GROMACS .gro file of C-alpha atoms in nm:
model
  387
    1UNK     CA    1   3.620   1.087  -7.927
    2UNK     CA    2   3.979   0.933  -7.814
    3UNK     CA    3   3.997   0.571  -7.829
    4UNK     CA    4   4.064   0.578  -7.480
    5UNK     CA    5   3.708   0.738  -7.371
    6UNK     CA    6   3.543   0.489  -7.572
    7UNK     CA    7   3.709   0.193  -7.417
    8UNK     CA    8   3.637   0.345  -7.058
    9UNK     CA    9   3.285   0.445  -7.189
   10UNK     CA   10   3.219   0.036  -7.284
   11UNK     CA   11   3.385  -0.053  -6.978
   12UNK     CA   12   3.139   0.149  -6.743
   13UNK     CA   13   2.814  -0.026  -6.977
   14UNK     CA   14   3.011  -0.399  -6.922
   15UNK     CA   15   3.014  -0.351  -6.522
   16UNK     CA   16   2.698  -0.135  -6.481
   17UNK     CA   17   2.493  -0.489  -6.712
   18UNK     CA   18   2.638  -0.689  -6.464
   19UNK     CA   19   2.487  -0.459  -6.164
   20UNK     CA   20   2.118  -0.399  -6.336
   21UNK     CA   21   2.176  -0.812  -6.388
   22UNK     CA   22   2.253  -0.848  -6.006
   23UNK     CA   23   1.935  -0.554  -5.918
   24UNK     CA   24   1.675  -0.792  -6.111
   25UNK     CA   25   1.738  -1.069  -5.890
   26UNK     CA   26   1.535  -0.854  -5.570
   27UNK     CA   27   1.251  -0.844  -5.802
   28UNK     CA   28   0.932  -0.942  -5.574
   29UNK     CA   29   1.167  -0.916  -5.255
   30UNK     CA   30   1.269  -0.563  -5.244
   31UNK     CA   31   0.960  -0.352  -5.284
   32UNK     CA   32   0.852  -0.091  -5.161
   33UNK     CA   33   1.274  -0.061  -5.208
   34UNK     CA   34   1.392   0.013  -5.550
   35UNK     CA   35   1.631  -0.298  -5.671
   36UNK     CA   36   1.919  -0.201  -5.706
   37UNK     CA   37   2.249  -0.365  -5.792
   38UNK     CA   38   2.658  -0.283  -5.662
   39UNK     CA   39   2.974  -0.462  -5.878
   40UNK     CA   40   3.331  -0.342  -5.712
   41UNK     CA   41   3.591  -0.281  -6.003
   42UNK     CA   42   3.951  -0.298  -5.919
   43UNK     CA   43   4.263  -0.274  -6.153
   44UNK     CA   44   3.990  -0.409  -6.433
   45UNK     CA   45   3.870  -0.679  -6.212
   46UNK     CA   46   3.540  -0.768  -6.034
   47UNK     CA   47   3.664  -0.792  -5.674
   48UNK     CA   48   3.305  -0.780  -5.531
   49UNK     CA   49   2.911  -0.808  -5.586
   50UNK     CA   50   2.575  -0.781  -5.432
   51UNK     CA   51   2.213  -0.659  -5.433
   52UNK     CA   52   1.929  -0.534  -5.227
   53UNK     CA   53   1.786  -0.905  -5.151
   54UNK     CA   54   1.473  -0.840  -4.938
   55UNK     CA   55   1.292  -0.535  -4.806
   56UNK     CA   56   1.464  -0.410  -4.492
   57UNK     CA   57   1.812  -0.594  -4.545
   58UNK     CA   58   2.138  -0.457  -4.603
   59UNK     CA   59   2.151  -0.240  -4.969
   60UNK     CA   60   2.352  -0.368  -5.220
   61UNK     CA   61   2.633  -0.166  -5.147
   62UNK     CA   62   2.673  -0.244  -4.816
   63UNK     CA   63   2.594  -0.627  -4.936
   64UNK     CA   64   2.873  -0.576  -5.199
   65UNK     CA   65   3.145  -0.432  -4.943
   66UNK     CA   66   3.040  -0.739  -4.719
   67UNK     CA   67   3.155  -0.983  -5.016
   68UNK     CA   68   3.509  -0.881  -4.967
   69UNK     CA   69   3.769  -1.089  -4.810
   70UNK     CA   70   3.854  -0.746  -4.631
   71UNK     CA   71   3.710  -0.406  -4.644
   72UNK     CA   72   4.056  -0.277  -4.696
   73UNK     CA   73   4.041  -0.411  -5.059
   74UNK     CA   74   3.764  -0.158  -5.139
   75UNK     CA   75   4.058   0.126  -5.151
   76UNK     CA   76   4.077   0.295  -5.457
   77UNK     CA   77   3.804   0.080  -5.649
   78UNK     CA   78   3.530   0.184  -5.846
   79UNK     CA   79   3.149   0.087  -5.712
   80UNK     CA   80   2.887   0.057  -6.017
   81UNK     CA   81   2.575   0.133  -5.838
   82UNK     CA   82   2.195   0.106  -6.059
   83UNK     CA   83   2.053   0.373  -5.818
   84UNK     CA   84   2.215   0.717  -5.636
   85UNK     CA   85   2.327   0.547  -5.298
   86UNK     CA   86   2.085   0.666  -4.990
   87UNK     CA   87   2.244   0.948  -4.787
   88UNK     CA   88   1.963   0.881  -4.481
   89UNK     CA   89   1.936   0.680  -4.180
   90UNK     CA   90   1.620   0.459  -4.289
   91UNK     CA   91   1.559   0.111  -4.208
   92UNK     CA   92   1.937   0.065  -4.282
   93UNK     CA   93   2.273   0.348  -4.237
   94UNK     CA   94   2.357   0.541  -4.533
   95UNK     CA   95   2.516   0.352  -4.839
   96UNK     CA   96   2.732   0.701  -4.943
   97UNK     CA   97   2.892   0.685  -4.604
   98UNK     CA   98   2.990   0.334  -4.606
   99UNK     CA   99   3.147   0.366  -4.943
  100UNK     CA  100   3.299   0.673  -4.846
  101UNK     CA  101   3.426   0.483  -4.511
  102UNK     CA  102   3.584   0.208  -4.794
  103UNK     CA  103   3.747   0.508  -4.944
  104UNK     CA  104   3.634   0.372  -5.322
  105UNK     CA  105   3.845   0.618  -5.562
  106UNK     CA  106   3.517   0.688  -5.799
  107UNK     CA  107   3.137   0.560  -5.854
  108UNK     CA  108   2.949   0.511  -6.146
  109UNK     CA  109   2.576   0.565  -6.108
  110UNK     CA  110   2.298   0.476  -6.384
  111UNK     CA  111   2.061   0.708  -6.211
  112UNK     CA  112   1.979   0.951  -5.944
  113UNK     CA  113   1.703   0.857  -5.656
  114UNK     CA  114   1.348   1.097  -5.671
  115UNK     CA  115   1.283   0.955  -5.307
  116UNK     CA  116   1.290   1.316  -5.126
  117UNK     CA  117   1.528   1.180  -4.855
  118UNK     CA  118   1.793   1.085  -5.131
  119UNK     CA  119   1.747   1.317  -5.464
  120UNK     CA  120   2.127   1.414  -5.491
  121UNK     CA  121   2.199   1.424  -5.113
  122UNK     CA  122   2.366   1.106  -5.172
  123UNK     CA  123   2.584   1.236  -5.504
  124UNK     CA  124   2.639   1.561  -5.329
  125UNK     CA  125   2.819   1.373  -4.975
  126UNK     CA  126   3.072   1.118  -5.205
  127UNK     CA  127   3.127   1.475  -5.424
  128UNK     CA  128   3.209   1.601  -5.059
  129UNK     CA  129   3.412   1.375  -4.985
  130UNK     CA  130   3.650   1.361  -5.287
  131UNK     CA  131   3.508   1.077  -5.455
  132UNK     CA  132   3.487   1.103  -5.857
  133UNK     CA  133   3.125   1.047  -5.978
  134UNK     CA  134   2.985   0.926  -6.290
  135UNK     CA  135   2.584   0.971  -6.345
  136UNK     CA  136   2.380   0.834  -6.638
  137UNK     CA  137   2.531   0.481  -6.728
  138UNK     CA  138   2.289   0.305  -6.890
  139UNK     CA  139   2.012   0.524  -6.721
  140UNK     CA  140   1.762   0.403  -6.992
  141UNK     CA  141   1.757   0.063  -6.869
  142UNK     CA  142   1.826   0.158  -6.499
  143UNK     CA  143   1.492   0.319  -6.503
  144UNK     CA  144   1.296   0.080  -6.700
  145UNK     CA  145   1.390  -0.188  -6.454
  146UNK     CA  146   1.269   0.034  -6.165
  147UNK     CA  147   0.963   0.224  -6.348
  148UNK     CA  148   0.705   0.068  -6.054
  149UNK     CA  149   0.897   0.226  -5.785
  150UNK     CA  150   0.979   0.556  -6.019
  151UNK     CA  151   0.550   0.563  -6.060
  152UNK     CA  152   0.500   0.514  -5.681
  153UNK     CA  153   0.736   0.764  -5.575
  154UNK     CA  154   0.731   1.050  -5.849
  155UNK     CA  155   0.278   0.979  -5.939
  156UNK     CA  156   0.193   0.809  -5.575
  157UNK     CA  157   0.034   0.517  -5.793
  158UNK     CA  158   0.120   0.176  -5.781
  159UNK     CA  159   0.273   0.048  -6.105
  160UNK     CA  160  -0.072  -0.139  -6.250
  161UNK     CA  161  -0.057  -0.464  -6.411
  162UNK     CA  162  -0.344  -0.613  -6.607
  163UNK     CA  163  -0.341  -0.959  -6.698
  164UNK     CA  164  -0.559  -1.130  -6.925
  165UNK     CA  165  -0.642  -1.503  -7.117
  166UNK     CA  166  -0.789  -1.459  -7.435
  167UNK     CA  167  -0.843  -1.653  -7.766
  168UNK     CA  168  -0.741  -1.616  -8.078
  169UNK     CA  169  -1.000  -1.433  -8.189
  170UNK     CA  170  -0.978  -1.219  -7.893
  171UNK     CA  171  -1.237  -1.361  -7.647
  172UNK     CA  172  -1.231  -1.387  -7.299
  173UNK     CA  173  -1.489  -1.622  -7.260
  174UNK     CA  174  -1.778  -1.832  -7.473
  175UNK     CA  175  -2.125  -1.669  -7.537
  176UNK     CA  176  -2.249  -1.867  -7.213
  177UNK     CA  177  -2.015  -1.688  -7.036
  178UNK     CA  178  -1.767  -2.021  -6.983
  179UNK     CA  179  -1.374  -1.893  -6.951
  180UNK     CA  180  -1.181  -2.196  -6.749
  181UNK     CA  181  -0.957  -2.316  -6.960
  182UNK     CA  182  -0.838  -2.061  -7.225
  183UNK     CA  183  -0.476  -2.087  -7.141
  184UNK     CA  184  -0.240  -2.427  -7.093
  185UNK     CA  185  -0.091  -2.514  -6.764
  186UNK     CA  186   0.215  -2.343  -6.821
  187UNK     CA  187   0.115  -2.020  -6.916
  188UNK     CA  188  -0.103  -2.056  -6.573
  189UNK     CA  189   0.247  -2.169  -6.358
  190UNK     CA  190   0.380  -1.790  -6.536
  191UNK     CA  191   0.058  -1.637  -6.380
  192UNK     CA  192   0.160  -1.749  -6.060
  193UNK     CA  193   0.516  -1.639  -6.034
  194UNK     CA  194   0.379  -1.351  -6.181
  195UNK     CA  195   0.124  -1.301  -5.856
  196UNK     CA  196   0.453  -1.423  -5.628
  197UNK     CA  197   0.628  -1.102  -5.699
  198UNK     CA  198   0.326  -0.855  -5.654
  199UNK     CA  199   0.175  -0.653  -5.356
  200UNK     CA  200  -0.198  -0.681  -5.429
  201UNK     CA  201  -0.450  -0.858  -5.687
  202UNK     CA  202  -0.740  -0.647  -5.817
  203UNK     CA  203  -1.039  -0.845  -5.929
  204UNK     CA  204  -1.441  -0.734  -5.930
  205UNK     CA  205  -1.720  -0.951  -5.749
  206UNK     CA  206  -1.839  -1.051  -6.100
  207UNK     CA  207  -1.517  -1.230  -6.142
  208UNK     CA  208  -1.578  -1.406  -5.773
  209UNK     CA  209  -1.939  -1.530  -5.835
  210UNK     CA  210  -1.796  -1.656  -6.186
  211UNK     CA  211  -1.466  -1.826  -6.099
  212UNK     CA  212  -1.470  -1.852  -5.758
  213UNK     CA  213  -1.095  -1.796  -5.771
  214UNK     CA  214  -0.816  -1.796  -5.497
  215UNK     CA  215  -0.616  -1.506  -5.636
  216UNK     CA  216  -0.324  -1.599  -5.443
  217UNK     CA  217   0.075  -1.757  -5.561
  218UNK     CA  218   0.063  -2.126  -5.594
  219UNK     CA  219   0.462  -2.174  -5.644
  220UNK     CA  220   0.570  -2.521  -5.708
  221UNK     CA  221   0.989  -2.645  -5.800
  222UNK     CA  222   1.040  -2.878  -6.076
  223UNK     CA  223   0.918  -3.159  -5.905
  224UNK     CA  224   0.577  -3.027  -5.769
  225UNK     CA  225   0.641  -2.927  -5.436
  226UNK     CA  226   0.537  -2.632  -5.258
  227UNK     CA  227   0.756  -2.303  -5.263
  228UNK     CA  228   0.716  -2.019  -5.101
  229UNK     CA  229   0.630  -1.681  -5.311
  230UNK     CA  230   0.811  -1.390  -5.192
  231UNK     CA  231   0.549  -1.222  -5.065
  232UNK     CA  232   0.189  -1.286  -5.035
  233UNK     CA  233  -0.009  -1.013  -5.242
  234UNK     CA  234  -0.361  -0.876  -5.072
  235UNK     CA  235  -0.632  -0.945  -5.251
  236UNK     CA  236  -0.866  -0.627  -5.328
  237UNK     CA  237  -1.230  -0.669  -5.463
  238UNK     CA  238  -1.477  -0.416  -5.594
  239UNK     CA  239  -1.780  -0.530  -5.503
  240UNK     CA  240  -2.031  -0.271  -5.605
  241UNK     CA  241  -2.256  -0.367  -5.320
  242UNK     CA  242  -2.251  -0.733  -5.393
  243UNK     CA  243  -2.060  -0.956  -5.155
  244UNK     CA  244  -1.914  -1.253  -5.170
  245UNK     CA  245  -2.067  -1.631  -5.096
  246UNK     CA  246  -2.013  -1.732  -4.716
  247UNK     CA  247  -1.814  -2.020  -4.834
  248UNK     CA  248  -1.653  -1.922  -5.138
  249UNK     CA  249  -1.295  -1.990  -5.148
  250UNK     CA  250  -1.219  -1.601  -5.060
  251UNK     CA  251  -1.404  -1.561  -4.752
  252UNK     CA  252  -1.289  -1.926  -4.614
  253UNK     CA  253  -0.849  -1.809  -4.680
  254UNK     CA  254  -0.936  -1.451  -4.594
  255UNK     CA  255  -0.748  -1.486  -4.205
  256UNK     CA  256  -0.428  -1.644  -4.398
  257UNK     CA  257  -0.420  -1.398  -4.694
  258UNK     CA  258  -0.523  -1.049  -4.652
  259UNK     CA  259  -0.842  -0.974  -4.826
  260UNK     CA  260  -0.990  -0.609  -4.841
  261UNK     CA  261  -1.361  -0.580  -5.020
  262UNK     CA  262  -1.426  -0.260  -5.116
  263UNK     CA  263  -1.814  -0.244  -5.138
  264UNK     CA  264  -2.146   0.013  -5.053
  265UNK     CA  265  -2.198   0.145  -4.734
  266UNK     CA  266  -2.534   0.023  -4.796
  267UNK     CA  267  -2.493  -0.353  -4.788
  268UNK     CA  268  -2.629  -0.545  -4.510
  269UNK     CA  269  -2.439  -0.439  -4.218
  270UNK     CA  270  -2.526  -0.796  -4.051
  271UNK     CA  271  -2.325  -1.015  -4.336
  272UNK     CA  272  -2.082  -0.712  -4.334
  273UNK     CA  273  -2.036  -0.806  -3.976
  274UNK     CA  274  -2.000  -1.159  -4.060
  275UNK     CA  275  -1.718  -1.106  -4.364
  276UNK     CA  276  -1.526  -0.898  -4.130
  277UNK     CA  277  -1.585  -1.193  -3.848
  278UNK     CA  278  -1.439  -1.391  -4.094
  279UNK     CA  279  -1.124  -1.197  -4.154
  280UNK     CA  280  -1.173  -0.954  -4.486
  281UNK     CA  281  -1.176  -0.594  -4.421
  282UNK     CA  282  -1.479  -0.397  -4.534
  283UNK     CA  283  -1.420  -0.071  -4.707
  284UNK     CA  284  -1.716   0.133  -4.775
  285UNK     CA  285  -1.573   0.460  -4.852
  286UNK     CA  286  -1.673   0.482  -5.225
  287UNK     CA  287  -1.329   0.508  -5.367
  288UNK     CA  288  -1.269   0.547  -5.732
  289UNK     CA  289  -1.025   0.284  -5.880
  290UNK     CA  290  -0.772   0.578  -5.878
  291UNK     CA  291  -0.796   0.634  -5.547
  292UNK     CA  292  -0.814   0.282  -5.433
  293UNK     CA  293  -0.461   0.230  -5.585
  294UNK     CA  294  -0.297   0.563  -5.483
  295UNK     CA  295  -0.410   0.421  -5.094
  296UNK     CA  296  -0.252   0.097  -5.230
  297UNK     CA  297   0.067   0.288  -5.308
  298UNK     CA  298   0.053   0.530  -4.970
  299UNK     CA  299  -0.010   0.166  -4.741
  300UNK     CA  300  -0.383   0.070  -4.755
  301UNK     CA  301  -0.533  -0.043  -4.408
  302UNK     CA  302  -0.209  -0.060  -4.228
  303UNK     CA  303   0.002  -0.261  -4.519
  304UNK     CA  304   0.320  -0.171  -4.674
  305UNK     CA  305   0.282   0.023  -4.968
  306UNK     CA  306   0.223  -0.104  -5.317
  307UNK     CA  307   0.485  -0.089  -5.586
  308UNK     CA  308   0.335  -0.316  -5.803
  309UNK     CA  309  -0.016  -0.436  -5.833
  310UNK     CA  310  -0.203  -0.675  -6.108
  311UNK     CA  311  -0.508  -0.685  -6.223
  312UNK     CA  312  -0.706  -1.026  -6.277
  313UNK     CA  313  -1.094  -0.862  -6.303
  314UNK     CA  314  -1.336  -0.906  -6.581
  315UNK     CA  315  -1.369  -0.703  -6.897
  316UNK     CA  316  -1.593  -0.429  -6.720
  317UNK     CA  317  -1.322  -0.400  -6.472
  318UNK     CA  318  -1.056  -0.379  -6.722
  319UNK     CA  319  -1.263  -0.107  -6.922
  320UNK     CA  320  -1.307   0.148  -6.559
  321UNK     CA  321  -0.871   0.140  -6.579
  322UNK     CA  322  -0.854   0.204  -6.969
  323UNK     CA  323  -1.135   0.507  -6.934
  324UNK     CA  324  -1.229   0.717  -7.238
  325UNK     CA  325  -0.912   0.923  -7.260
  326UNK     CA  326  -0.528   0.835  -7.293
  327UNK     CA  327  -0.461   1.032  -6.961
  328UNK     CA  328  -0.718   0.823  -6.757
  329UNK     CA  329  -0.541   0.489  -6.870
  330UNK     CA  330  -0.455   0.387  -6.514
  331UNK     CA  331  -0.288   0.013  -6.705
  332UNK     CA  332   0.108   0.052  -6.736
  333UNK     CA  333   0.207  -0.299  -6.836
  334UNK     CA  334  -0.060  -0.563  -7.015
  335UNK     CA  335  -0.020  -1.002  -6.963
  336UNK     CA  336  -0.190  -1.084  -7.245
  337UNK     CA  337  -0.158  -1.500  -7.280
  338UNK     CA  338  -0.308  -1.627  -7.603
  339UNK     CA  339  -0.507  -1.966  -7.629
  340UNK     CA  340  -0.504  -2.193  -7.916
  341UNK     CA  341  -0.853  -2.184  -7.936
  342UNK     CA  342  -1.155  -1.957  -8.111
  343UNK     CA  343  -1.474  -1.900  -7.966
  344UNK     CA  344  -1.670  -1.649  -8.222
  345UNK     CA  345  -1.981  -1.554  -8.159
  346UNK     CA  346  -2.133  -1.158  -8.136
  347UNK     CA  347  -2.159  -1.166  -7.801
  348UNK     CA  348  -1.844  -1.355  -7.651
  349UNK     CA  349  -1.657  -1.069  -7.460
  350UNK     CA  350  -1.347  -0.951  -7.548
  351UNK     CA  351  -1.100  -0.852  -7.230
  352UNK     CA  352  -1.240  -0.499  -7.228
  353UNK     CA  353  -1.579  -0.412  -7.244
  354UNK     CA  354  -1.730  -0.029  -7.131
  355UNK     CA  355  -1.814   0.216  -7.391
  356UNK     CA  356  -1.498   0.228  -7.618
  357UNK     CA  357  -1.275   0.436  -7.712
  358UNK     CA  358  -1.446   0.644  -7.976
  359UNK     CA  359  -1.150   0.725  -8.204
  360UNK     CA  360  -0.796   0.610  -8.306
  361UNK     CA  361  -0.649   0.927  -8.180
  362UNK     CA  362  -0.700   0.871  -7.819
  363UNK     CA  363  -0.643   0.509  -7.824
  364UNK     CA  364  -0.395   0.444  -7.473
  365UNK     CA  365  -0.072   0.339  -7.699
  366UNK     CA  366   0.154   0.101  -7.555
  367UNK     CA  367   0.488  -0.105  -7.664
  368UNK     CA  368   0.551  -0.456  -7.719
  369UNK     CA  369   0.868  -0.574  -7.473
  370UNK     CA  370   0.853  -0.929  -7.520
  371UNK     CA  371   0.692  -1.219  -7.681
  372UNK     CA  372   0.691  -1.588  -7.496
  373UNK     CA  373   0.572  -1.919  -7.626
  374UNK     CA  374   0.427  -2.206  -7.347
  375UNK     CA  375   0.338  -2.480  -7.530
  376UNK     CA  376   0.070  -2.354  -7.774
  377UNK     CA  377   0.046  -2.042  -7.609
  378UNK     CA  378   0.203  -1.710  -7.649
  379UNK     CA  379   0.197  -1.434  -7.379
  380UNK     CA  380   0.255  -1.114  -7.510
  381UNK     CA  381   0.378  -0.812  -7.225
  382UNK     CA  382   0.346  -0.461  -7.378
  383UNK     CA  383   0.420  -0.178  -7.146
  384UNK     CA  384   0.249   0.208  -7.151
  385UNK     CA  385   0.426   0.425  -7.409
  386UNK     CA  386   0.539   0.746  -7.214
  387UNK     CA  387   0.394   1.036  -7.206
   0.00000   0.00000   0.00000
């Protein structure tokens, strides 16, 4: 390969880092969007930046043009885009156009868009137009950043999340059933920003009557006060019939957060009246998990859809997601935060209960992606092997 490929090979990986850097920072903001990142390359310099900030907002190409001192210094440069630029009129004009409009000489793209309204229409109009494309920089990590919105829009299922706080032995709770606290307090502030940047939390009823928990984003700054997440995550409950306590802590915050309980169309249609009085949406359709989350990622009861969605439930919960065979694993990435503590016992549940998984061979296999220590804590984030 000439010398001079590989230098303009390494130069395309410098600048298209810097945009999948820039794309990260709309995690939690941009969804149902894909993040995406834009760096402007002129004469070997960065002359402008941006990203998709919030859902509905400019796209980062159009937020990159904006940085300039003048649109006229976008002639002739090259735009490193993470994603294929839209070619549709959407919540926002088409990004190809306006970087065709800037009359950029060439763009570098790390990958092309499944969404139907985009797949190639937007390489196809700058190819149209005279512009020089490059496709595939860095695709690898183009599409593990965005592999929730690739799931969504390629599987119509939410990218699933299951998080979990376990010993070191590897139980969940004590043989009385006693689980609060396993985990320090800052392995529990890296819960929270993990339930900031998420469009629902899963849990069963048998976690409610045991924890009463909030299941909401309680974001604080370094000196304790109150920040607001990026978006407030519904809550979704599988109730199996049994329904939550008049005044637990779900039912009295269901008007401010979005609660939907997903129980028998058998329960008492009097305290199903009063739940739904009280603000939580009754669903008594008899959904499966599976199809629970693919009306999660379609826009369940009116809401956005679901890119990303975590999973807080008890082992029994956990176990209906894993199922008995690696193609019913419905669990892409696994928050697993280990205590300093041991619990033994025969009987002490582990984070995944069910019948098992009767042999090695068709054992869901996943990947480790990173290790973190809090304290004496580690959380350990493994993510689905791929098919």
């Amino acid at each position: 390969m000439p010398a001079n490929t590989v230098v303009d090979a390494n130069r395309d990986r410098h600048w298209m880092q810097r945009a999948l850097q820039l794309a990260a920072s709309g995690e939690g903001y941009a969804e149902p969007n894909p993040m995406v990142g834009c760096v402007l390359v002129k004469d070997g310099h960065r002359i402008g930046e941006g990203y998709h900030k919030r859902f509905g907002g400019p796209h980062a190409e159009i937020e990159a043009l904006r940085s300039l001192p003048s649109i006229a210094d976008a002639e002739s440069a090259t735009a490193y885009v993470t994603l294929e630029p839209c070619c549709h009129f959407g919540k926002t004009p088409p990004c190809s156009q306006a970087l065709i409009d800037a009359k950029v000489s060439r763009v570098v793209i790390a990958m092309q868009d499944p969404f139907p309204k985009v797949d190639g229409g937007g390489l196809k109009a700058l190819r149209d137009h005279g512009v020089e494309i490059t496709v595939g920089v860095l695709r690898d990590e183009a599409e593990q950043l965005n592999a929730p919105y690739l799931k969504r829009v390629q599987k119509g299922l939410p990218w699933t999340i299951a998080k979990w706080a376990m010993t070191i032995d590897g139980r969940v709770a004590t043989v009385d059933g006693e689980s609060q606290w396993i985990s320090g307090p800052q392995s529990r502030v890296h819960v929270h920003r993990l339930r900031a940047r998420v469009d629902a939390i899963l849990a069963g009823m048998g976690t409610v009557l045991a924890d009463d928990p909030m299941l909401n984003a309680r974001l604080v700054d370094d000196d304790g006060k109150p920040l607001t997440p990026p978006r407030v995550a519904n809550r979704l409950i599988f109730s199996r019939g049994r329904l939550p306590p008049r005044d637990s802590k779900l039912v009295c915050t269901a008007k401010e957060i979005p609660t939907l309980l997903f129980t028998s169309p058998f329960v008492d249609p009097d305290e199903r009246a009063w739940l739904e009085q009280a603000g939580l949406v009754c669903d008594a359709e008899n959904d499966s998990i599976e199809g629970v989350l693919r009306k999660c990622a379609d826009g369940l009861h009116g809401h956005r859809p679901a890119t990303n969605v975590m999973v807080e439930g008890g082992p029994n919960l956990m176990a209906s997601l894993i199922g008995s065979q690696p193609e019913d694993c419905l669990i892409d990435e696994i928050h697993a935060y280990l205590g300093p503590k041991i619990f033994g016992g025969a009987t002490a549940p582990g984070p995944i209960l069910g019948s098992g998984i009767e042999s090695l061979a068709v054992a869901p296999q996943f990947r480790l992606i990173m290790i973190d220590k809090f304290d004496d804590d580690a959380r350990l984030i493994y993510r689905r092997q791929s098919e």
